[in-house]
Coordinates of C-alpha atoms and ligand atoms in Angstrom, one line a residue:
X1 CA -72.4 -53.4 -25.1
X2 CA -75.4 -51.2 -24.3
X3 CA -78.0 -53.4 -24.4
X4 CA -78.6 -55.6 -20.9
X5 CA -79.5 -59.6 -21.8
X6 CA -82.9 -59.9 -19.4
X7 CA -82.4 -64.0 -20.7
X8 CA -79.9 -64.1 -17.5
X9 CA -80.0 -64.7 -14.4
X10 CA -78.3 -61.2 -13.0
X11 CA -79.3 -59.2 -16.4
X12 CA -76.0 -57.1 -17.3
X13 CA -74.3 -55.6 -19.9
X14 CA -70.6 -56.6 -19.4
X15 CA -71.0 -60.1 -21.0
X16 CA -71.0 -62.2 -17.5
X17 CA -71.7 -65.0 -19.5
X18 CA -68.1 -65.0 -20.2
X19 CA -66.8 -65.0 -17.2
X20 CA -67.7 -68.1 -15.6
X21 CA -65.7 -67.3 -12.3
X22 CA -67.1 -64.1 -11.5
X23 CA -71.0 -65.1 -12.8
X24 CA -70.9 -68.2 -10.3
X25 CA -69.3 -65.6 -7.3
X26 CA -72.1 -63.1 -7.8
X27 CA -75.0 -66.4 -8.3
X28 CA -73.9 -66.5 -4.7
X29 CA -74.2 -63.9 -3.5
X30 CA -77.6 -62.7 -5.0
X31 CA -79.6 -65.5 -2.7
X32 CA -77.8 -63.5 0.2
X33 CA -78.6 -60.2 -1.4
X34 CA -82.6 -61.5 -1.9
X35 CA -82.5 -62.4 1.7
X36 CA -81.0 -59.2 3.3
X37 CA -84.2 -57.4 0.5
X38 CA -86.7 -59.8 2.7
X39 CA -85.4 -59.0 6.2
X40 CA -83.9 -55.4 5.3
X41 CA -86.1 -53.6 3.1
X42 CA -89.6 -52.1 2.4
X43 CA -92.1 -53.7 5.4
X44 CA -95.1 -53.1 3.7
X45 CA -96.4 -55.9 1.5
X46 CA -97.4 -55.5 -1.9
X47 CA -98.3 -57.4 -4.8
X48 CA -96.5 -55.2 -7.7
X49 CA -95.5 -51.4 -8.0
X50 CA -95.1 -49.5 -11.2
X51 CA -91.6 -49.6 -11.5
X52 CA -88.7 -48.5 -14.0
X53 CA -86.0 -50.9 -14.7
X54 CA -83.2 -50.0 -17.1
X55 CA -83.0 -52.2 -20.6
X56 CA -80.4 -49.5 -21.9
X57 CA -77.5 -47.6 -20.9
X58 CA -77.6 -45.1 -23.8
X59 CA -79.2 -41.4 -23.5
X60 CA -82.5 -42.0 -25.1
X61 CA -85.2 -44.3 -23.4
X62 CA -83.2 -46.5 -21.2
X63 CA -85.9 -47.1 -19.0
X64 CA -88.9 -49.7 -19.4
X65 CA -92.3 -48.9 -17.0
X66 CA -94.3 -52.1 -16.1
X67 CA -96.2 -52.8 -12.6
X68 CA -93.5 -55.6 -11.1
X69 CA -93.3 -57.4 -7.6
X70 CA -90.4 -55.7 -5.8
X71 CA -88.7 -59.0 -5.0
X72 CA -88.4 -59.8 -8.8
X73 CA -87.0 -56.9 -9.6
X74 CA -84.6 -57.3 -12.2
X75 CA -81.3 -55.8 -10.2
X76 CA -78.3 -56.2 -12.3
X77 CA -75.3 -54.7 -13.6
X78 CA -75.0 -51.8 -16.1
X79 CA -72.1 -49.5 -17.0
X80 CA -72.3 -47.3 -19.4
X81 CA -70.7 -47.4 -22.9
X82 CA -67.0 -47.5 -23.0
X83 CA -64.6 -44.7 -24.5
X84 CA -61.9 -46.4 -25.9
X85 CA -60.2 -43.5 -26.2
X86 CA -61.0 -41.8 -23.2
X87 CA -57.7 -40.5 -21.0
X88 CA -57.2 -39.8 -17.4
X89 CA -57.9 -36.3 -17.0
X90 CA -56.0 -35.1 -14.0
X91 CA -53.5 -35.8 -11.2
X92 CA -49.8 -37.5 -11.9
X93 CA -51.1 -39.8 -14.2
X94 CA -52.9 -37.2 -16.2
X95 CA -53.1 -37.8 -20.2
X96 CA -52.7 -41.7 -20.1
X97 CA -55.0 -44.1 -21.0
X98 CA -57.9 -45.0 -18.3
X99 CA -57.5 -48.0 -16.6
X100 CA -59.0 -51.4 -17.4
X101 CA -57.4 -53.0 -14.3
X102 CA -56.9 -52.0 -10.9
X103 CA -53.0 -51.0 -10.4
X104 CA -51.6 -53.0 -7.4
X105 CA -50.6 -49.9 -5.7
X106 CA -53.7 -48.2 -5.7
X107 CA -55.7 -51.5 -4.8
X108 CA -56.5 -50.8 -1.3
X109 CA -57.1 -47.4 -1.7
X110 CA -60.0 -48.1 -4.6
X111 CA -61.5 -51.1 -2.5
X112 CA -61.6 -48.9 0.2
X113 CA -63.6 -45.8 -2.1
X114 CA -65.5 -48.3 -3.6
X115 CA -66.8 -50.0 0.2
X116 CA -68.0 -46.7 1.5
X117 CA -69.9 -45.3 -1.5
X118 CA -71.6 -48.9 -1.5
X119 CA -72.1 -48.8 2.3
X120 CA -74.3 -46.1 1.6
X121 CA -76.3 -47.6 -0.9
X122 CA -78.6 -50.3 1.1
X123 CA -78.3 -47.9 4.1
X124 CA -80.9 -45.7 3.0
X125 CA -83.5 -48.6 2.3
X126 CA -82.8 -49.8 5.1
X127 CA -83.5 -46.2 6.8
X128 CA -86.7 -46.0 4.5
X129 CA -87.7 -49.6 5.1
X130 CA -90.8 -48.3 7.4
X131 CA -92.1 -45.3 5.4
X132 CA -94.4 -47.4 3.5
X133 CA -96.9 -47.9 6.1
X134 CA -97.2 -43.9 6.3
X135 CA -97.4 -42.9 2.0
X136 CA -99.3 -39.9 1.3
X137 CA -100.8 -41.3 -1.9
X138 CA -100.1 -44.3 -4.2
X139 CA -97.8 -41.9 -6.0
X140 CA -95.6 -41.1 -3.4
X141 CA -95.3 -44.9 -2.3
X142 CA -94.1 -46.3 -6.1
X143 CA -91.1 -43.2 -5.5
X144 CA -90.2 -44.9 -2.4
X145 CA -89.9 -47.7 -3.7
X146 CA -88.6 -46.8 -6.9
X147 CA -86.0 -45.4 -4.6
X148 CA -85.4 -48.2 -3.0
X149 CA -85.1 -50.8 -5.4
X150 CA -82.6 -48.3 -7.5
X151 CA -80.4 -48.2 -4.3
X152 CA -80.4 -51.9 -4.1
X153 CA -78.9 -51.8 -7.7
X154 CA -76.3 -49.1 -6.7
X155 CA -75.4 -52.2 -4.4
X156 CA -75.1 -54.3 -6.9
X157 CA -73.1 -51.9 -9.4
X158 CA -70.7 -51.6 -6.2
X159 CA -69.9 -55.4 -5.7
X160 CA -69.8 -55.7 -9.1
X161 CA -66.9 -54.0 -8.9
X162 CA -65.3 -55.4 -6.0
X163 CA -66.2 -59.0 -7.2
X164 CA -64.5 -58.3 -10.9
X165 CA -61.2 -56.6 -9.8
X166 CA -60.6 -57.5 -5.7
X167 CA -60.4 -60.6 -5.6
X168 CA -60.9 -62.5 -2.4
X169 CA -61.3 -59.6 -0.4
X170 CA -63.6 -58.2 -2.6
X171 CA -65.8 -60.9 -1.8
X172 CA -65.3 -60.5 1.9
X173 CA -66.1 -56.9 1.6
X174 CA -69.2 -57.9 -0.5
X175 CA -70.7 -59.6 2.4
X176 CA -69.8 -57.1 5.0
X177 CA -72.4 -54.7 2.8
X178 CA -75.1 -57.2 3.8
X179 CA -74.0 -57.9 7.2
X180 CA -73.5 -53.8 8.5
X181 CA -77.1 -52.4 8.8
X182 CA -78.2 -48.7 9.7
X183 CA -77.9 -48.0 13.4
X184 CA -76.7 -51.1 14.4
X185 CA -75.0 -51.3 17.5
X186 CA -72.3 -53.9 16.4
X187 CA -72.2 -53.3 12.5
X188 CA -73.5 -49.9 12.1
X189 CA -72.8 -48.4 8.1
X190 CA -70.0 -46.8 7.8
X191 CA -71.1 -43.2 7.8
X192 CA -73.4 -41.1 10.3
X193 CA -75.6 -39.8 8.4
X194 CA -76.7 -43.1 7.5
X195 CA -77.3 -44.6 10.7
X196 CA -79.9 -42.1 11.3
X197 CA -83.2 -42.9 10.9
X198 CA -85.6 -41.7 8.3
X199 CA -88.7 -41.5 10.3
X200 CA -91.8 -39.7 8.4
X201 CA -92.1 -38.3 4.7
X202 CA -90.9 -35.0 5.5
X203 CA -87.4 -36.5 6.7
X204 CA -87.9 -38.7 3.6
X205 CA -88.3 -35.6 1.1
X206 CA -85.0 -33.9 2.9
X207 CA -82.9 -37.4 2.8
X208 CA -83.7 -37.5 -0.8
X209 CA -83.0 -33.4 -1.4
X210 CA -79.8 -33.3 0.4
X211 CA -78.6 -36.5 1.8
X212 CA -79.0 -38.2 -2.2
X213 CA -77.5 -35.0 -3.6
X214 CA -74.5 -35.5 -1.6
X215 CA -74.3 -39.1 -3.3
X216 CA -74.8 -37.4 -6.8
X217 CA -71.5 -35.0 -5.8
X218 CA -69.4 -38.1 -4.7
X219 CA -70.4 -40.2 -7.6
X220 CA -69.4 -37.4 -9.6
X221 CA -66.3 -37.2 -8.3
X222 CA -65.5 -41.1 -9.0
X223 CA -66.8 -40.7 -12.7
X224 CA -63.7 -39.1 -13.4
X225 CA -61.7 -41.8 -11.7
X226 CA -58.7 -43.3 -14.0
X227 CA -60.2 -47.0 -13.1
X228 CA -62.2 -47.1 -16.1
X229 CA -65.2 -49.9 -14.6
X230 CA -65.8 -47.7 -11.7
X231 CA -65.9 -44.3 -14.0
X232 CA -68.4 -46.2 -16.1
X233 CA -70.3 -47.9 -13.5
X234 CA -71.0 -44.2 -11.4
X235 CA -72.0 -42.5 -15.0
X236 CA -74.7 -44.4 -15.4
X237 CA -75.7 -44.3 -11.5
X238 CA -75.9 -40.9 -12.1
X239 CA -78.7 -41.0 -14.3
X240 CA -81.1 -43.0 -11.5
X241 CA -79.8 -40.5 -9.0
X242 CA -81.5 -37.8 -10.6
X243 CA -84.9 -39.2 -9.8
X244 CA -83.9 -39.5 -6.5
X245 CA -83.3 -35.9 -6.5
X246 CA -86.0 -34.8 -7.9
X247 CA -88.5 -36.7 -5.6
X248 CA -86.8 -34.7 -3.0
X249 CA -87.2 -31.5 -4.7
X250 CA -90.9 -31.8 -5.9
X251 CA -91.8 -33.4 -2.9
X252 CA -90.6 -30.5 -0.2
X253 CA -92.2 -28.2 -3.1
X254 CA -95.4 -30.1 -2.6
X255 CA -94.9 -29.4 1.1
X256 CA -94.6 -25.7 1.3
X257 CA -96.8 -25.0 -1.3
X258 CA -99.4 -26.5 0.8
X259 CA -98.7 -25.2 3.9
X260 CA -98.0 -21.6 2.1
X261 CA -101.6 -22.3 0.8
X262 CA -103.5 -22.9 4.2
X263 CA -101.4 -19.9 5.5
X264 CA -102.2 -17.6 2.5
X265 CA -105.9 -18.9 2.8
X266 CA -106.1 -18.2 7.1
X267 CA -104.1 -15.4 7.1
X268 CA -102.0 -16.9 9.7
X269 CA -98.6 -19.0 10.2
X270 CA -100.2 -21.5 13.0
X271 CA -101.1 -24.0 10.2
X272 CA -100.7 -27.1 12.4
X273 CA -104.8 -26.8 13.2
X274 CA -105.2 -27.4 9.8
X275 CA -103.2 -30.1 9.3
X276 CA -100.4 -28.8 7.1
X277 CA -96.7 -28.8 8.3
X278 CA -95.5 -25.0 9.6
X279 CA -93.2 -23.3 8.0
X280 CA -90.7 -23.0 11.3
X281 CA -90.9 -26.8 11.3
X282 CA -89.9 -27.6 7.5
X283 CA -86.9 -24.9 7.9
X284 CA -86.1 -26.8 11.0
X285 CA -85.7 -30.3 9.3
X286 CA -84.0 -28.8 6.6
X287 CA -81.3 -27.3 9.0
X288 CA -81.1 -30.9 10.2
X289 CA -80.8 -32.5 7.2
X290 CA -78.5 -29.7 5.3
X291 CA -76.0 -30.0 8.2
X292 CA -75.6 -33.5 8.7
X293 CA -75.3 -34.0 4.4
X294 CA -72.3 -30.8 4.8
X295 CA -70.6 -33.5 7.1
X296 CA -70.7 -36.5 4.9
X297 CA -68.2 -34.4 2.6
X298 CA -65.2 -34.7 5.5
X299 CA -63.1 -32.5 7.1
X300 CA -61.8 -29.2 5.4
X301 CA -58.8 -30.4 4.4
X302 CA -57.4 -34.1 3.7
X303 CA -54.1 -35.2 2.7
X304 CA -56.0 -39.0 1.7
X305 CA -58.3 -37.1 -0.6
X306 CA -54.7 -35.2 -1.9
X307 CA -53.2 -38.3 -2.3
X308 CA -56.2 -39.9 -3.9
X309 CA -56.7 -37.0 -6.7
X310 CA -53.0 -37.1 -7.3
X311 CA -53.3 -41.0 -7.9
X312 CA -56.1 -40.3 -10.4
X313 CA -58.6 -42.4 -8.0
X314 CA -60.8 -39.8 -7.6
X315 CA -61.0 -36.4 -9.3
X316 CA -63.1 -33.0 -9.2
X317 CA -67.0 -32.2 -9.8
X318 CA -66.9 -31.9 -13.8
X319 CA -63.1 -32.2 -13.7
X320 CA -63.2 -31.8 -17.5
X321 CA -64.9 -28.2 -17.4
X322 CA -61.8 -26.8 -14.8
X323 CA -59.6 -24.2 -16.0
X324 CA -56.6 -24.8 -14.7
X325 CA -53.8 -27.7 -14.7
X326 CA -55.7 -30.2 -13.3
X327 CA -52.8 -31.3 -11.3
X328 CA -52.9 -28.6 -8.7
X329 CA -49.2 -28.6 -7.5
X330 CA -49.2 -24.8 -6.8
X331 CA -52.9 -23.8 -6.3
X332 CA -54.2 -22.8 -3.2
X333 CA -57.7 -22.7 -1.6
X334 CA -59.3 -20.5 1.2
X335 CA -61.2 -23.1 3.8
X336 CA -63.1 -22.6 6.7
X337 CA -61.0 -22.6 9.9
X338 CA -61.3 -21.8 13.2
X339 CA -59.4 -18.6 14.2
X340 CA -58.4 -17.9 17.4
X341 CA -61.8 -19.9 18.3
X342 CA -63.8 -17.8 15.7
X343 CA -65.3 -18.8 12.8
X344 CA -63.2 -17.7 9.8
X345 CA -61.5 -19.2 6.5
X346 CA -57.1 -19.9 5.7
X347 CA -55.4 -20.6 2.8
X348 CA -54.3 -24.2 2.0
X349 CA -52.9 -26.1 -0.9
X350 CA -55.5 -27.2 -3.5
X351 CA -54.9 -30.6 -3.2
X352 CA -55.5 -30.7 0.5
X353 CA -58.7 -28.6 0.5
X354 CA -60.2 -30.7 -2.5
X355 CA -63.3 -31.2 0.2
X356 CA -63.7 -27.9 0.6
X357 CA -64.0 -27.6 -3.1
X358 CA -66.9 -30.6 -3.2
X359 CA -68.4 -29.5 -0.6
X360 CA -69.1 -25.9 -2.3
X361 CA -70.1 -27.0 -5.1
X362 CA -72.7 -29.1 -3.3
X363 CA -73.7 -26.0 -1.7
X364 CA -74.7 -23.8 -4.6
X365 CA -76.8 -26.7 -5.8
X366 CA -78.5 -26.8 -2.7
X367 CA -79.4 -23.4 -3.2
X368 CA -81.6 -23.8 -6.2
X369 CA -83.6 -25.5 -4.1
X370 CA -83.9 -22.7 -1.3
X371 CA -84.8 -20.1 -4.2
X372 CA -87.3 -22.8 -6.1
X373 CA -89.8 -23.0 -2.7
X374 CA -88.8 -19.2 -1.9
X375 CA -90.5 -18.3 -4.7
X376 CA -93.3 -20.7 -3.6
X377 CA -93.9 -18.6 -0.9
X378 CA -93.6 -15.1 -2.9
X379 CA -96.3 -16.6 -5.7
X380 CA -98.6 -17.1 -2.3
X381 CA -98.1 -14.0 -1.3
X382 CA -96.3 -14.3 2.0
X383 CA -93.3 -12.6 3.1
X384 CA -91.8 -15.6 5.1
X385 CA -88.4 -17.1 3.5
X386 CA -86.8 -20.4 4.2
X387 CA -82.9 -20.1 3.9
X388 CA -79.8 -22.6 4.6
X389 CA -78.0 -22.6 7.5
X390 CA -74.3 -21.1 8.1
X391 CA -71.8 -23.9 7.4
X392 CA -70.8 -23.7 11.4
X393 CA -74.4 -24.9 12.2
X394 CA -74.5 -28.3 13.7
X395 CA -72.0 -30.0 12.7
X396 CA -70.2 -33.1 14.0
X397 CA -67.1 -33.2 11.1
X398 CA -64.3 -30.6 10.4
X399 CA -63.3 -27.3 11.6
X400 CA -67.0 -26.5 13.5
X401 CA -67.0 -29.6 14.9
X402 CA -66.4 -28.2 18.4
X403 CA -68.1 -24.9 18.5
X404 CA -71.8 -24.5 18.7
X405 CA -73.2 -21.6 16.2
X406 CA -76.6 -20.1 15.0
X407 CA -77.8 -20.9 11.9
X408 CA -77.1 -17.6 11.1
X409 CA -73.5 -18.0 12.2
X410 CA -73.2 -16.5 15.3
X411 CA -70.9 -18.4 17.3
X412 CA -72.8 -19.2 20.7
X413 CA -71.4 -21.1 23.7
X414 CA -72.9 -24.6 25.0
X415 CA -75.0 -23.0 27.4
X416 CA -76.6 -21.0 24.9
X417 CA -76.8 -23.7 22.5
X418 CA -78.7 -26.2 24.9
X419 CA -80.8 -23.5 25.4
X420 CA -81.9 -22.2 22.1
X421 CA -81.1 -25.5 19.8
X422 CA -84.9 -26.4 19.8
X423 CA -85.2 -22.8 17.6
X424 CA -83.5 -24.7 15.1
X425 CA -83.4 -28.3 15.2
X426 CA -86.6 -30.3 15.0
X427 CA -87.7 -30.7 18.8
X428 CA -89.6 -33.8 20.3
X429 CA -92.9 -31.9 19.8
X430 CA -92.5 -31.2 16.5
X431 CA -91.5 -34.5 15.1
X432 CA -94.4 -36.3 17.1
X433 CA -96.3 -33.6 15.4
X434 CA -95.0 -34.6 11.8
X435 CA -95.4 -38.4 12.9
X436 CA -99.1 -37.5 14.0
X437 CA -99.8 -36.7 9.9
X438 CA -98.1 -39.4 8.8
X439 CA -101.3 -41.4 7.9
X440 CA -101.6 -43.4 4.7
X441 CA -103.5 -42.7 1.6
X442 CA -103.4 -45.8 -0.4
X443 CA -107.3 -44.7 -2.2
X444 CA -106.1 -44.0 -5.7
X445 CA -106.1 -40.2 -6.7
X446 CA -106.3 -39.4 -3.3
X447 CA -103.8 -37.3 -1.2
X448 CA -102.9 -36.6 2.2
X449 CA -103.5 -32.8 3.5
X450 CA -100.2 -31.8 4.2
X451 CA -99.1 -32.0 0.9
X452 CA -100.1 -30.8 -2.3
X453 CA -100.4 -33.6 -5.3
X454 CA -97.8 -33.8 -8.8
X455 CA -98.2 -31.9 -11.4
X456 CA -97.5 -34.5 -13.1
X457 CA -97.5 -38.6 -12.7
X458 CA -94.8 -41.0 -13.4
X459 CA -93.7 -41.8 -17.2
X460 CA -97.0 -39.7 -19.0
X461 CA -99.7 -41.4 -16.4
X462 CA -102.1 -39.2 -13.9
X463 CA -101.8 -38.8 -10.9
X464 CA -104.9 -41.5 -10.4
X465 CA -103.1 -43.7 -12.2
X466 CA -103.0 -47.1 -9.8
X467 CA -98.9 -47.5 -9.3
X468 CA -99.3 -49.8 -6.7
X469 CA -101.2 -52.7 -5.7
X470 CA -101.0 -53.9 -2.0
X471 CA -101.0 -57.1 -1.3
Ligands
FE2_501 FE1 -77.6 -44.6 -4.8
FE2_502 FE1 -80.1 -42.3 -4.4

């Protein structure tokens, strides 16, 4: 089961070759999916990039590193290992066997979970599609497109899915993915945040801190799912999410350490002069960026997401680490609320606050990251702190969706907001100021100044080490 046959022509490790039905529906539609890669994704032409491709679902050393062109790239479909034991862990259904097949009464539901976590998938390269033409050093471009690629296989884990066990109008849905693009007027993807563009490497960094760490949280959250394939199937897109994370991560470290050095080094916070990003202009994007990612997790409360958990479609972040029934008929949750037109918090049922509960989880990750270039800045020396903003900041979804409020959480009235917003948000100046850095660095080992290089390479190479070639 674990081990992908490469001998095929969509390498996979659910025994296609069987299947004669389903191998010739997806045959079709890779030409279509090679053709949206071409139009769709990364603009800048290369020869090969150093790229990982998975040969292995297991823990140790799934990944082979070889220099590949990206349109060869061996996309394909991998679940990982099946539990033949393995039991639905909560809702009604709670303590039967997973499901092999989708129940008919839960079909629409599923195909609809499964559209909008795929949606999101070839969004995002198509949002990154330009940032080539702008990398700060070979190393940074093979992430971007290491990135990219890996979303483009999320796609395919996600029609996989929809071609195995919907049918007809899995298929149709399977070309919608192609046909919706990011910030189309006509087909725009389904969600906002995705529609937004990723302009420079700085919104790159932040897409791939928060907007990827959101994807990690609702992944998670259909890992536990009772339809065993799509349990499976987000498992083992887990484990490529994680670099996607951590590209974010190191990469805004890499940002404030260097502008935390030329501050430390001048003795002053006006680091534009020297080329490095200021500090009020990273916290600024990262508002943007935290706020629009708090959104993608819905509104407070949900009676679908209710229904969904209590159907066993969807369950918990690390359902199996809860301490409590796991069915949630008498729980309750405090949310946040409007009261009386202030910001406060009420008390729901469980069930219905379930994206509450997500959404807080996906908070105190984000954290780490706050503390982890916090203490950036306190090894440099400086007393300046970057911090997340108040859940009532700028957002377009739930309870705070109509009131304007600081990021400190200050509730302010539209006036006030129109007035002070470019405090907060990234203003004109400041992302033609960003765009003004983005120049590329394509001279192996070299970096550009706004940045500070790896500790490390990619898979036990230096940071010299030639991951691209252009064409
Ligand atoms: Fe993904
Ligand atoms: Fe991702």
């Amino acid at each position: 089961m674990t081990t992908p046959d490469y001998a095929e022509k969509i390498p996979n490790n659910v025994s296609l070759h069987e299947d004669r039905r389903l191998q010739r529906a997806l045959e079709s539609w890779q030409p279509d999916f090679l053709s949206w890669w071409q139009t769709m994704g990364p603009t800048l032409p290369t020869q090969d990039v150093y790229l990982r491709t998975a040969i292995n679902v297991g823990r140790e050393g799934w990944a082979h590193f070889g220099h590949v062109p990206m349109h060869e790239y061996r996309w394909g479909i991998f679940l990982a290992d099946r539990n033949p034991d393995r039991t639905i862990a909560f809702g009604q259904h709670k303590g039967e066997p997973a499901w092999q097949k989708v129940p008919g009464e839960y079909r629409a539901d599923l195909r609809r979970l499964i559209v909008i976590q795929g949606d999101t998938e070839p969004a995002s390269v198509e949002q990154q599609r330009n940032l080539g033409a702008t990398a700060p050093s070979l190393y940074d471009l093979r992430n971007l497109f290491q990135v990219n690629v890996e979303e483009g296989r999320h796609l395919w884990a996600m029609v996989y899915l929809l071609q195995a066990y919907f049918g007809r109008e899995g298929r149709e849905e399977a070309e919608e993915l192609l046909h919706r693009n990011s910030g189309s007027e006509d087909a725009p993807r389904i969600l906002g945040a995705f529609n937004e563009e990723t302009p420079d490497w700085l919104s790159f960094f932040m897409f791939t801190y928060f907007t990827d760490r959101d994807g990690k949280y609702q992944l998670g959250t259909l890992k536990e799912s009772a339809f065993d394939p799509l349990s499976r199937t987000c498992e083992f897109m887990l484990k490529e999410e994680a670099h996607h994370m951590f590209v974010g991560t190191t990469g805004i470290d890499r940002v404030v350490e260097r502008t935390a050095q030329v501050m430390a080094e001048n003795d002053t916070d006006e680091v534009a002069a020297f080329g490095a990003i200021p500090l009020d202009v990273i916290q600024k994007y990262l508002n943007f960026h935290y706020s629009v990612s708090l959104d993608l997790f819905g509104g407070e409360t949900s009676t679908n997401v209710a229904n969904y958990f209590t159907a066993g479609l969807k369950g918990r972040w690390m359902e199996e680490r809860r301490k409590d029934d796991h069915v949630l008929g008498d729980d309750s949750i405090m949310v946040d609320a409007l009261i009386d037109g202030e910001i406060g918090q009420t008390e729901v049922a469980a069930l219905t606050g379930l994206n509450t509960d997500l959404r807080r989880e996906y908070i105190d990750d984000c954290r780490g990251g706050v503390t982890r270039w916090n203490r950036i800045l306190e090894k440099a020396g400086l007393p300046q702190r970057l911090a997340l903003p108040h859940q009532a900041f700028n957002r377009k979804v739930g309870a705070f969706a109509g009131i304007e409020a600081s990021p400190s959480g200050q509730r302010l009235s539209a006036g006030e907001w129109e007035r002070r917003k470019g405090e907060w948000l990234p203003t004109d100046t400041d992302k033609t100021f960003v765009r003004s850095l983005m120049k590329p660095v394509y001279e192996r080992g070299k970096i550009a100044a706004w940045l500070a290089p790896p500790r490390n390479g990619i898979n036990g190479k230096p940071f010299e080490y030639d991951y691209v070639h252009l064409a």
